[in-house]
Amino acid sequence: MDFDKIDKRISDRRKEWMFPLGILFIIMATIILIRNLILISTELGPEFFVDNFFNSDITNEKFVVVMYALGLVLIYFGRRKRQDKYL
């Protein structure tokens, strides 16, 4: 049995969850952003929607920005080539 090949396959599979989870975070953030844009803009106007990004309260719009950032980090680490330190 070639344990080096088995170890490489196991280490490669550990990163497989990062890329799809990053895509999922970005899709969910987009859904939340569009939902808030439609609901808030029709009731209170687009100025209130934009103001939620810059006020001091914790709002869904700020969570969307964090979700985009976290999604991009997960995509980056999911796509990055693993560097073997032992070679």
Short mmCIF file of N, CA and C in Angstrom, two decimals:
data_model
loop_
_atom_site.label_atom_id
_atom_site.label_comp_id
_atom_site.label_asym_id
_atom_site.label_seq_id
_atom_site.Cartn_x
_atom_site.Cartn_y
_atom_site.Cartn_z
N MET A 1 0.83 -1.19 0.00
CA MET A 1 0.00 0.00 0.00
C MET A 1 0.87 1.24 0.00
N ASP A 2 0.48 2.21 -0.79
CA ASP A 2 1.22 3.46 -0.86
C ASP A 2 0.54 4.49 0.04
N PHE A 3 1.08 4.63 1.24
CA PHE A 3 0.46 5.52 2.22
C PHE A 3 0.62 6.99 1.87
N ASP A 4 1.63 7.33 1.08
CA ASP A 4 1.79 8.72 0.67
C ASP A 4 0.63 9.17 -0.23
N LYS A 5 0.21 8.30 -1.15
CA LYS A 5 -0.92 8.64 -2.02
C LYS A 5 -2.21 8.74 -1.22
N ILE A 6 -2.39 7.85 -0.27
CA ILE A 6 -3.61 7.89 0.56
C ILE A 6 -3.61 9.16 1.40
N ASP A 7 -2.46 9.51 1.97
CA ASP A 7 -2.38 10.72 2.78
C ASP A 7 -2.63 11.97 1.94
N LYS A 8 -2.15 11.98 0.71
CA LYS A 8 -2.37 13.13 -0.16
C LYS A 8 -3.84 13.25 -0.52
N ARG A 9 -4.52 12.15 -0.79
CA ARG A 9 -5.95 12.21 -1.11
C ARG A 9 -6.76 12.69 0.09
N ILE A 10 -6.40 12.24 1.28
CA ILE A 10 -7.12 12.69 2.48
C ILE A 10 -6.89 14.18 2.71
N SER A 11 -5.67 14.66 2.55
CA SER A 11 -5.40 16.08 2.78
C SER A 11 -6.05 16.94 1.70
N ASP A 12 -6.17 16.43 0.47
CA ASP A 12 -6.84 17.19 -0.58
C ASP A 12 -8.34 17.26 -0.33
N ARG A 13 -8.92 16.23 0.22
CA ARG A 13 -10.36 16.23 0.48
C ARG A 13 -10.74 17.16 1.63
N ARG A 14 -9.83 17.46 2.51
CA ARG A 14 -10.14 18.34 3.63
C ARG A 14 -10.44 19.75 3.17
N LYS A 15 -9.88 20.16 2.04
CA LYS A 15 -10.10 21.50 1.55
C LYS A 15 -11.33 21.59 0.64
N GLU A 16 -11.91 20.49 0.26
CA GLU A 16 -13.00 20.51 -0.70
C GLU A 16 -14.23 21.23 -0.18
N TRP A 17 -14.42 21.33 1.11
CA TRP A 17 -15.62 21.95 1.65
C TRP A 17 -15.54 23.47 1.66
N MET A 18 -14.34 24.03 1.55
CA MET A 18 -14.19 25.48 1.67
C MET A 18 -14.76 26.22 0.47
N PHE A 19 -14.48 25.76 -0.72
CA PHE A 19 -14.95 26.45 -1.92
C PHE A 19 -16.48 26.44 -2.03
N PRO A 20 -17.14 25.30 -1.90
CA PRO A 20 -18.61 25.33 -1.98
C PRO A 20 -19.26 26.15 -0.85
N LEU A 21 -18.68 26.11 0.33
CA LEU A 21 -19.24 26.90 1.43
C LEU A 21 -19.06 28.39 1.16
N GLY A 22 -17.95 28.78 0.55
CA GLY A 22 -17.75 30.18 0.18
C GLY A 22 -18.77 30.64 -0.85
N ILE A 23 -19.05 29.79 -1.83
CA ILE A 23 -20.08 30.11 -2.83
C ILE A 23 -21.43 30.24 -2.15
N LEU A 24 -21.73 29.34 -1.22
CA LEU A 24 -23.00 29.38 -0.51
C LEU A 24 -23.13 30.67 0.31
N PHE A 25 -22.06 31.10 0.96
CA PHE A 25 -22.10 32.35 1.72
C PHE A 25 -22.40 33.53 0.81
N ILE A 26 -21.77 33.57 -0.36
CA ILE A 26 -21.99 34.69 -1.28
C ILE A 26 -23.41 34.67 -1.83
N ILE A 27 -23.93 33.50 -2.15
CA ILE A 27 -25.31 33.40 -2.66
C ILE A 27 -26.30 33.84 -1.59
N MET A 28 -26.11 33.38 -0.36
CA MET A 28 -27.03 33.76 0.72
C MET A 28 -26.94 35.26 1.01
N ALA A 29 -25.75 35.83 0.96
CA ALA A 29 -25.61 37.27 1.18
C ALA A 29 -26.32 38.06 0.09
N THR A 30 -26.24 37.58 -1.15
CA THR A 30 -26.93 38.24 -2.25
C THR A 30 -28.44 38.17 -2.07
N ILE A 31 -28.94 37.02 -1.65
CA ILE A 31 -30.38 36.88 -1.41
C ILE A 31 -30.84 37.83 -0.31
N ILE A 32 -30.07 37.91 0.78
CA ILE A 32 -30.44 38.80 1.88
C ILE A 32 -30.41 40.26 1.41
N LEU A 33 -29.39 40.62 0.64
CA LEU A 33 -29.27 41.99 0.17
C LEU A 33 -30.42 42.36 -0.76
N ILE A 34 -30.77 41.50 -1.69
CA ILE A 34 -31.88 41.78 -2.61
C ILE A 34 -33.20 41.83 -1.86
N ARG A 35 -33.40 40.93 -0.91
CA ARG A 35 -34.63 40.94 -0.12
C ARG A 35 -34.78 42.24 0.66
N ASN A 36 -33.70 42.66 1.31
CA ASN A 36 -33.76 43.91 2.07
C ASN A 36 -33.93 45.10 1.15
N LEU A 37 -33.31 45.07 0.00
CA LEU A 37 -33.45 46.17 -0.95
C LEU A 37 -34.90 46.30 -1.41
N ILE A 38 -35.54 45.19 -1.71
CA ILE A 38 -36.93 45.23 -2.17
C ILE A 38 -37.86 45.62 -1.04
N LEU A 39 -37.73 45.00 0.12
CA LEU A 39 -38.65 45.27 1.22
C LEU A 39 -38.47 46.67 1.80
N ILE A 40 -37.25 47.08 2.04
CA ILE A 40 -37.02 48.37 2.68
C ILE A 40 -37.24 49.51 1.69
N SER A 41 -36.81 49.34 0.44
CA SER A 41 -36.96 50.42 -0.53
C SER A 41 -38.42 50.70 -0.86
N THR A 42 -39.26 49.68 -0.86
CA THR A 42 -40.66 49.92 -1.17
C THR A 42 -41.38 50.58 0.00
N GLU A 43 -40.97 50.31 1.23
CA GLU A 43 -41.63 50.90 2.39
C GLU A 43 -41.04 52.25 2.78
N LEU A 44 -39.73 52.32 2.93
CA LEU A 44 -39.10 53.50 3.53
C LEU A 44 -38.22 54.29 2.58
N GLY A 45 -37.99 53.81 1.40
CA GLY A 45 -37.16 54.52 0.43
C GLY A 45 -35.73 54.01 0.41
N PRO A 46 -35.04 54.24 -0.70
CA PRO A 46 -33.65 53.74 -0.84
C PRO A 46 -32.66 54.46 0.09
N GLU A 47 -32.99 55.67 0.53
CA GLU A 47 -32.07 56.38 1.43
C GLU A 47 -31.92 55.64 2.76
N PHE A 48 -33.03 55.08 3.24
CA PHE A 48 -32.98 54.32 4.49
C PHE A 48 -32.15 53.05 4.32
N PHE A 49 -32.27 52.42 3.16
CA PHE A 49 -31.49 51.21 2.87
C PHE A 49 -29.99 51.52 2.88
N VAL A 50 -29.59 52.60 2.21
CA VAL A 50 -28.18 52.98 2.16
C VAL A 50 -27.70 53.43 3.53
N ASP A 51 -28.55 54.10 4.28
CA ASP A 51 -28.18 54.57 5.62
C ASP A 51 -27.88 53.40 6.56
N ASN A 52 -28.50 52.25 6.34
CA ASN A 52 -28.24 51.08 7.18
C ASN A 52 -26.81 50.56 7.05
N PHE A 53 -26.14 50.86 5.94
CA PHE A 53 -24.75 50.46 5.78
C PHE A 53 -23.82 51.30 6.65
N PHE A 54 -24.19 52.55 6.91
CA PHE A 54 -23.26 53.49 7.53
C PHE A 54 -23.63 53.93 8.93
N ASN A 55 -24.79 53.52 9.45
CA ASN A 55 -25.13 53.93 10.81
C ASN A 55 -24.42 53.05 11.83
N SER A 56 -24.58 53.36 13.11
CA SER A 56 -23.83 52.64 14.15
C SER A 56 -24.56 51.39 14.65
N ASP A 57 -25.78 51.15 14.18
CA ASP A 57 -26.53 49.97 14.61
C ASP A 57 -26.05 48.73 13.86
N ILE A 58 -26.28 47.57 14.46
CA ILE A 58 -25.99 46.30 13.80
C ILE A 58 -27.21 45.95 12.94
N THR A 59 -27.00 45.88 11.63
CA THR A 59 -28.10 45.63 10.70
C THR A 59 -27.77 44.46 9.79
N ASN A 60 -28.79 44.01 9.05
CA ASN A 60 -28.59 42.92 8.09
C ASN A 60 -27.60 43.30 7.00
N GLU A 61 -27.58 44.56 6.64
CA GLU A 61 -26.69 45.00 5.58
C GLU A 61 -25.22 44.83 5.98
N LYS A 62 -24.92 45.04 7.24
CA LYS A 62 -23.54 44.85 7.71
C LYS A 62 -23.19 43.37 7.77
N PHE A 63 -24.17 42.53 8.10
CA PHE A 63 -23.93 41.09 8.06
C PHE A 63 -23.68 40.62 6.63
N VAL A 64 -24.32 41.26 5.67
CA VAL A 64 -24.10 40.91 4.26
C VAL A 64 -22.66 41.19 3.87
N VAL A 65 -22.12 42.32 4.30
CA VAL A 65 -20.73 42.66 3.98
C VAL A 65 -19.78 41.62 4.60
N VAL A 66 -20.05 41.23 5.83
CA VAL A 66 -19.22 40.22 6.50
C VAL A 66 -19.35 38.87 5.79
N MET A 67 -20.56 38.53 5.36
CA MET A 67 -20.76 37.26 4.65
C MET A 67 -20.03 37.24 3.32
N TYR A 68 -20.03 38.38 2.59
CA TYR A 68 -19.25 38.46 1.36
C TYR A 68 -17.76 38.27 1.63
N ALA A 69 -17.25 38.93 2.67
CA ALA A 69 -15.83 38.82 3.00
C ALA A 69 -15.47 37.39 3.40
N LEU A 70 -16.30 36.78 4.24
CA LEU A 70 -16.03 35.41 4.66
C LEU A 70 -16.12 34.44 3.48
N GLY A 71 -17.08 34.67 2.59
CA GLY A 71 -17.20 33.83 1.40
C GLY A 71 -15.97 33.93 0.51
N LEU A 72 -15.45 35.14 0.33
CA LEU A 72 -14.25 35.31 -0.49
C LEU A 72 -13.03 34.66 0.16
N VAL A 73 -12.92 34.73 1.47
CA VAL A 73 -11.81 34.08 2.16
C VAL A 73 -11.90 32.56 2.00
N LEU A 74 -13.10 32.02 2.15
CA LEU A 74 -13.27 30.57 1.98
C LEU A 74 -12.97 30.13 0.55
N ILE A 75 -13.38 30.93 -0.43
CA ILE A 75 -13.07 30.59 -1.82
C ILE A 75 -11.57 30.66 -2.06
N TYR A 76 -10.92 31.65 -1.50
CA TYR A 76 -9.47 31.78 -1.68
C TYR A 76 -8.74 30.57 -1.12
N PHE A 77 -9.06 30.20 0.13
CA PHE A 77 -8.37 29.07 0.73
C PHE A 77 -8.82 27.74 0.14
N GLY A 78 -10.00 27.68 -0.43
CA GLY A 78 -10.45 26.46 -1.08
C GLY A 78 -9.77 26.22 -2.41
N ARG A 79 -9.38 27.31 -3.09
CA ARG A 79 -8.75 27.20 -4.40
C ARG A 79 -7.23 27.24 -4.35
N ARG A 80 -6.69 27.68 -3.24
CA ARG A 80 -5.23 27.81 -3.13
C ARG A 80 -4.58 26.44 -3.16
N LYS A 81 -3.49 26.34 -3.85
CA LYS A 81 -2.75 25.08 -3.93
C LYS A 81 -2.04 24.83 -2.61
N ARG A 82 -2.13 23.62 -2.14
CA ARG A 82 -1.47 23.27 -0.88
C ARG A 82 0.02 23.10 -1.14
N GLN A 83 0.80 23.73 -0.30
CA GLN A 83 2.25 23.64 -0.42
C GLN A 83 2.74 22.58 0.57
N ASP A 84 3.42 21.59 0.03
CA ASP A 84 3.94 20.53 0.87
C ASP A 84 5.27 20.97 1.48
N LYS A 85 5.30 21.01 2.79
CA LYS A 85 6.51 21.42 3.49
C LYS A 85 7.49 20.26 3.65
N TYR A 86 7.02 19.07 3.39
CA TYR A 86 7.84 17.89 3.65
C TYR A 86 8.61 17.43 2.43
N LEU A 87 8.43 18.08 1.31
CA LEU A 87 9.13 17.64 0.09
C LEU A 87 10.46 18.32 -0.07
#
